[in-house]
Short mmCIF file of C-alpha atoms and ligand atoms in Angstrom, two decimals:
data_model
loop_
_atom_site.label_atom_id
_atom_site.label_comp_id
_atom_site.label_asym_id
_atom_site.label_seq_id
_atom_site.Cartn_x
_atom_site.Cartn_y
_atom_site.Cartn_z
CA MET A 9 -6.64 5.29 -5.40
CA LEU A 10 -6.59 5.28 -8.92
CA LEU A 11 -7.84 8.51 -8.36
CA ASP A 12 -10.41 10.77 -10.77
CA MET A 13 -7.68 13.63 -11.93
CA SER A 14 -11.32 15.75 -11.77
CA THR A 15 -11.34 15.99 -8.91
CA VAL A 16 -7.82 16.49 -7.57
CA GLU A 17 -6.75 19.77 -6.44
CA HIS A 18 -3.85 20.44 -8.79
CA VAL A 19 -2.64 22.62 -5.78
CA LYS A 20 0.68 20.51 -3.43
CA ARG A 21 -0.37 20.78 0.28
CA THR A 22 2.47 20.50 2.91
CA LEU A 23 1.09 18.62 6.87
CA ASP A 24 0.14 22.38 8.11
CA SER A 25 -2.52 22.85 5.41
CA LYS A 26 -6.12 24.06 6.59
CA PHE A 27 -9.11 22.63 5.49
CA LYS A 28 -12.72 21.91 6.63
CA PHE A 29 -14.67 18.51 6.46
CA ARG A 30 -16.91 16.38 8.43
CA CYS A 31 -18.05 12.57 7.97
CA HIS A 32 -20.91 11.50 9.67
CA ASP A 33 -23.47 8.88 9.05
CA ASP A 34 -26.39 11.39 8.71
CA ILE A 35 -24.87 13.56 6.03
CA SER A 36 -27.35 13.02 2.79
CA CYS A 37 -23.92 11.99 0.61
CA PHE A 38 -23.66 9.46 3.75
CA ASN A 39 -21.89 6.21 1.68
CA ARG A 40 -21.89 7.64 -1.71
CA CYS A 41 -18.17 7.59 -1.29
CA CYS A 42 -18.08 4.33 -1.35
CA SER A 43 -18.85 3.37 -4.94
CA ARG A 44 -17.59 3.19 -8.44
CA THR A 45 -14.36 4.09 -6.69
CA SER A 46 -10.10 2.37 -7.69
CA ILE A 47 -8.17 1.85 -4.50
CA ILE A 48 -5.21 0.60 -5.02
CA LEU A 49 -4.27 -1.31 -1.95
CA THR A 50 -0.83 -1.37 0.20
CA PRO A 51 1.25 -4.63 1.71
CA TYR A 52 -0.40 -2.77 5.21
CA ASP A 53 -3.96 -2.96 4.33
CA ILE A 54 -4.00 -6.22 2.99
CA LEU A 55 -2.16 -7.83 6.01
CA ARG A 56 -5.00 -5.44 8.04
CA ILE A 57 -8.02 -6.75 6.29
CA LYS A 58 -6.86 -10.38 5.69
CA ASP A 59 -6.76 -10.78 9.33
CA ARG A 60 -9.97 -9.12 9.50
CA LEU A 61 -11.94 -11.36 7.88
CA GLY A 62 -10.25 -14.32 9.05
CA ILE A 63 -9.00 -15.66 5.27
CA SER A 64 -5.60 -15.97 3.52
CA SER A 65 -3.57 -13.66 0.59
CA GLY A 66 -4.06 -15.69 -1.62
CA ASP A 67 -8.13 -15.60 -0.55
CA PHE A 68 -8.34 -12.31 -0.04
CA LEU A 69 -6.26 -11.04 -3.25
CA GLU A 70 -8.13 -13.53 -5.61
CA LYS A 71 -11.68 -12.67 -3.81
CA TYR A 72 -11.53 -8.78 -3.85
CA THR A 73 -8.54 -7.46 -5.95
CA TYR A 74 -7.35 -7.05 -9.47
CA THR A 75 -4.85 -6.50 -10.97
CA TYR A 76 -3.32 -2.58 -12.14
CA ILE A 77 -0.27 -2.69 -14.15
CA ASP A 78 1.61 0.93 -13.39
CA GLU A 79 1.98 1.95 -17.41
CA GLU A 80 5.76 3.30 -16.65
CA SER A 81 7.18 1.52 -14.06
CA SER A 82 5.30 -2.36 -14.87
CA HIS A 83 4.89 -2.77 -10.97
CA PRO A 84 2.05 -4.10 -10.08
CA TYR A 85 -0.51 -3.38 -7.84
CA ALA A 86 -3.41 -4.50 -6.45
CA VAL A 87 -6.38 -2.75 -6.58
CA LEU A 88 -9.54 -3.38 -4.38
CA LYS A 89 -12.72 -3.93 -6.97
CA MET A 90 -16.03 -2.61 -7.01
CA MET A 91 -19.19 -5.28 -6.73
CA ASP A 92 -20.65 -6.23 -10.27
CA ASP A 93 -23.82 -4.19 -9.81
CA ASN A 94 -25.44 -1.23 -10.81
CA GLU A 95 -24.21 0.69 -8.23
CA GLY A 96 -20.79 -0.92 -8.52
CA LYS A 97 -20.37 -0.88 -4.44
CA CYS A 98 -17.45 -1.69 -2.44
CA PRO A 99 -17.71 -5.32 -1.34
CA PHE A 100 -17.64 -3.09 2.09
CA VAL A 101 -19.53 -1.40 1.80
CA THR A 102 -23.22 -1.41 4.53
CA PRO A 103 -25.82 0.81 4.89
CA GLU A 104 -24.66 1.63 8.38
CA GLY A 105 -21.19 2.48 7.17
CA CYS A 106 -17.81 0.60 6.38
CA SER A 107 -17.74 -3.20 8.09
CA ILE A 108 -14.33 -3.03 8.48
CA TYR A 109 -13.88 0.27 9.47
CA GLU A 110 -10.93 -1.16 11.82
CA ASP A 111 -8.96 -1.84 9.49
CA ARG A 112 -10.35 0.46 5.97
CA PRO A 113 -7.36 0.99 3.52
CA SER A 114 -5.19 3.86 4.15
CA ASN A 115 -6.89 5.38 1.16
CA CYS A 116 -10.21 5.37 2.93
CA ARG A 117 -9.06 6.83 6.26
CA TYR A 118 -6.81 9.89 3.96
CA TYR A 119 -9.93 11.04 2.17
CA PRO A 120 -10.47 13.21 1.75
CA VAL A 121 -6.85 14.17 1.34
CA GLY A 122 -4.39 12.28 -1.25
CA GLN A 123 -0.66 11.61 -0.82
CA GLY A 124 1.38 11.39 -3.10
CA LEU A 125 5.22 10.86 -2.96
CA MET A 126 8.32 11.85 -4.95
CA ILE A 127 11.93 11.27 -5.37
CA ILE A 128 13.86 14.31 -5.63
CA GLY A 129 17.17 13.58 -7.12
CA SER A 130 20.64 16.02 -7.16
CA GLU A 131 24.36 15.57 -7.75
CA GLU A 132 24.55 15.10 -3.43
CA GLY A 133 21.92 12.67 -3.95
CA THR A 134 18.33 11.48 -3.48
CA VAL A 135 15.27 12.70 -1.26
CA ASN A 136 11.63 12.23 -0.75
CA GLU A 137 9.52 14.67 -0.90
CA GLU A 138 6.15 13.95 1.13
CA PHE A 139 2.85 15.62 -0.57
CA TYR A 140 -0.83 16.40 -0.17
CA PHE A 141 -3.35 17.45 -2.18
CA PHE A 142 -7.55 17.91 -1.57
CA ILE A 143 -9.66 15.26 -3.25
CA ARG A 144 -12.97 18.30 -4.18
CA ASP A 145 -15.25 15.18 -5.27
CA PRO A 146 -18.53 17.71 -6.09
CA ASN A 147 -20.31 14.60 -4.40
CA CYS A 148 -19.00 14.63 -1.09
CA LEU A 149 -21.04 17.42 0.92
CA GLY A 150 -18.33 17.21 3.91
CA TYR A 151 -16.71 20.10 3.08
CA GLN A 152 -19.67 21.62 3.56
CA GLU A 153 -19.77 21.36 7.02
CA GLY A 154 -17.70 23.40 9.91
CA ARG A 155 -14.74 21.39 11.64
CA GLU A 156 -11.34 22.74 10.52
CA TRP A 157 -8.35 19.83 10.21
CA THR A 158 -4.54 20.53 9.00
CA ILE A 159 -3.85 17.38 6.66
CA GLU A 160 -1.69 16.33 9.97
CA SER A 161 -4.69 16.87 13.15
CA TRP A 162 -6.63 14.94 9.87
CA ARG A 163 -4.24 11.59 9.76
CA ILE A 164 -3.31 11.04 13.08
CA ASN A 165 -7.10 11.42 13.97
CA GLN A 166 -8.19 9.06 11.56
CA ARG A 167 -4.68 6.93 12.26
CA ALA A 168 -3.05 7.06 8.41
CA ASP A 169 -0.05 7.88 10.67
CA LEU A 170 0.43 4.02 11.17
CA TYR A 171 -0.63 3.19 7.80
CA ASP A 172 2.29 5.60 6.37
CA GLU A 173 4.34 3.64 9.67
CA MET A 174 4.02 0.73 8.00
CA THR A 175 4.36 1.50 4.41
CA ARG A 176 6.38 4.34 3.94
CA GLU A 177 9.61 2.09 2.90
CA TRP A 178 6.92 0.35 0.73
CA MET A 179 6.03 3.33 -1.30
CA GLU A 180 9.70 4.50 -1.85
CA ILE A 181 10.72 1.30 -3.10
CA GLN A 182 8.04 1.53 -5.85
CA LEU A 183 9.55 4.44 -6.62
CA ARG A 184 13.11 3.81 -7.02
CA ARG A 185 14.92 2.56 -9.79
CA ASN A 186 17.99 1.00 -10.72
CA PRO A 187 19.89 2.67 -13.98
CA SER A 188 21.24 0.27 -14.50
CA GLU A 189 18.58 -2.55 -14.59
CA GLN A 190 15.85 -2.77 -17.84
CA SER A 191 12.92 -0.14 -17.73
CA ARG A 192 10.52 -2.79 -16.83
CA LEU A 193 9.88 -5.74 -15.12
CA ASP A 194 9.39 -9.13 -17.17
CA SER A 195 6.34 -11.25 -16.09
CA LYS A 196 8.69 -13.03 -13.44
CA LYS A 197 10.00 -9.82 -11.61
CA GLN A 198 6.64 -8.73 -11.57
CA ALA A 199 5.08 -11.90 -9.37
CA MET A 200 8.01 -11.90 -7.60
CA LEU A 201 7.30 -8.06 -6.68
CA TYR A 202 3.13 -9.35 -6.33
CA MET A 203 4.03 -11.39 -4.02
CA ALA A 204 6.20 -10.04 -1.27
CA SER A 205 4.09 -7.14 -1.77
CA TYR A 206 1.08 -8.70 -0.95
CA ASP A 207 0.82 -12.02 -1.06
CA LEU A 208 2.32 -12.18 2.46
CA ASP A 209 0.99 -16.69 2.67
CA LYS A 210 2.87 -17.06 -0.12
CA PHE A 211 5.59 -15.30 0.56
CA LYS A 212 6.18 -17.95 4.03
CA ARG A 213 5.60 -20.59 1.86
CA PHE A 214 8.13 -19.44 -0.58
CA ILE A 215 10.85 -18.66 2.54
CA PHE A 216 10.08 -21.47 4.80
CA GLU A 217 9.11 -24.65 2.19
CA SER A 218 12.35 -23.93 -0.98
CA LYS A 219 15.90 -23.37 -0.66
CA PHE A 220 15.60 -20.29 0.27
CA LEU A 221 16.63 -19.99 3.51
CA ASP A 222 19.71 -22.55 2.47
CA LEU A 223 20.64 -20.06 -0.31
CA LEU A 224 21.03 -17.40 1.96
CA GLU A 225 22.76 -15.38 4.95
CA ILE A 226 20.33 -14.92 7.29
CA ASP A 227 20.26 -13.99 10.68
CA LYS A 228 18.50 -17.27 12.64
CA VAL A 229 16.83 -14.47 15.05
CA GLU A 230 15.27 -12.72 11.99
CA VAL A 231 14.25 -16.06 10.60
CA GLU A 232 12.29 -17.04 13.68
CA LYS A 233 10.75 -13.65 14.09
CA ILE A 234 9.16 -13.77 10.72
CA LYS A 235 7.24 -17.19 11.58
CA THR A 236 5.39 -15.90 13.90
CA ASP A 237 5.14 -11.83 13.34
CA GLU A 238 3.86 -10.85 10.58
CA ILE A 239 4.72 -7.27 10.36
CA ALA A 240 8.43 -8.90 10.21
CA LEU A 241 7.25 -10.70 7.35
CA MET A 242 6.00 -7.76 5.37
CA LYS A 243 8.60 -6.04 6.44
CA PHE A 244 11.54 -8.71 5.61
CA GLY A 245 9.77 -9.24 2.22
CA PHE A 246 10.55 -4.92 1.51
CA LYS A 247 14.17 -6.62 2.00
CA TYR A 248 13.83 -8.58 -1.26
CA LEU A 249 11.63 -6.51 -2.86
CA LYS A 250 15.05 -3.97 -3.18
CA TYR A 251 17.29 -7.26 -3.79
CA ILE A 252 15.63 -8.51 -6.91
CA LEU A 253 15.44 -4.58 -8.14
CA MET A 254 18.39 -4.06 -7.45
CA LEU A 255 17.99 -1.18 -5.04
CA GLU A 256 20.05 -2.42 -2.25
CA GLU A 257 22.45 -5.76 -1.50
CA THR A 258 20.19 -5.97 1.05
CA LEU A 259 20.26 -10.17 1.35
CA ILE A 260 24.29 -11.74 0.84
CA VAL A 261 24.05 -15.07 -0.98
CA LYS A 262 26.41 -17.82 0.76
CA GLU A 263 29.77 -18.11 -1.27
CA GLU A 264 28.59 -21.60 -2.43
CA TYR A 265 25.45 -20.28 -3.87
CA LYS A 266 26.64 -17.16 -5.48
CA ASN A 267 25.73 -18.13 -9.82
CA HIS A 268 21.69 -19.36 -8.21
CA HIS A 269 19.39 -16.84 -9.14
CA ILE A 270 16.86 -16.58 -5.34
CA ASN A 271 14.02 -15.57 -7.32
CA SER A 272 13.93 -18.99 -8.58
S1 SF4 B 322 -12.64 0.26 2.30
FE1 SF4 B 322 -14.92 0.82 3.90
S2 SF4 B 322 -14.56 2.90 4.12
FE2 SF4 B 322 -12.96 2.19 2.24
S3 SF4 B 322 -14.49 2.29 -0.18
FE3 SF4 B 322 -14.46 0.47 1.08
S4 SF4 B 322 -16.42 0.65 3.17
FE4 SF4 B 322 -16.22 2.64 1.78
S1 SF4 B 323 -19.13 13.61 3.41
FE1 SF4 B 323 -17.79 12.59 1.43
S2 SF4 B 323 -16.93 11.23 2.97
FE2 SF4 B 323 -17.49 11.34 4.27
S3 SF4 B 323 -19.71 10.10 3.60
FE3 SF4 B 323 -20.42 11.42 2.44
S4 SF4 B 323 -18.87 11.53 0.35
FE4 SF4 B 323 -18.12 10.16 1.84
#
């Protein structure tokens, strides 16, 4: 989420950290957390929701999201757009609760826990540090209810562990920088980053309807897989991101095309 920092507890927590929480449909704050919030979406969030709604990734992005550009990294992110009404409700909330509950985004699954990732560099290399924090929104009464969790048991209970598995690589890509690369992305790279992260249907057309496959040495089995398997396509997108952000040589350009740009 693009968090309201006044509700964030500034203490780093681990998977063993304990908290009490219970959310249910008889609680007087029911649905209050599904208004006036800013939820940054991950590639897997979008894949799940657009499939549930039976629409293309492009239609989903246009109808339900806006783009937020992170000031420091200049990376673009898709953010779930709240309704333009007095209450600023999430488009998926109903009086009975979340209408896409089984496919709700990772951030909604984690709530009231927030998740962070840091890359720590040293002379020996870099390590990723994953951390958590509690969100103490005074409007959320779930903390007054009795059930005790650890962050680990909560994320498993909410199936957020699957979402982490799907997008951890993408989250790491967002943090990594190539020191020799210019610090800000130009609009063309931002568009490629956005497409490969979020607009999987467009990315697929880009792969199969441009010269992309002619220019690159890509294993035929992988090519066949990304034709039909959206998760494989999403993960291939991560490879492409590493390549265009010059983080790793994840793609090999055929000898005869060495002077071409594959993002053109
Ligand atoms: S997606 Fe569902 S859980 Fe998340 S804010 Fe919207 S209604 Fe609430
Ligand atoms: S307890 Fe918190 S998470 Fe549950 S409905 Fe109320 S505000 Fe939302």
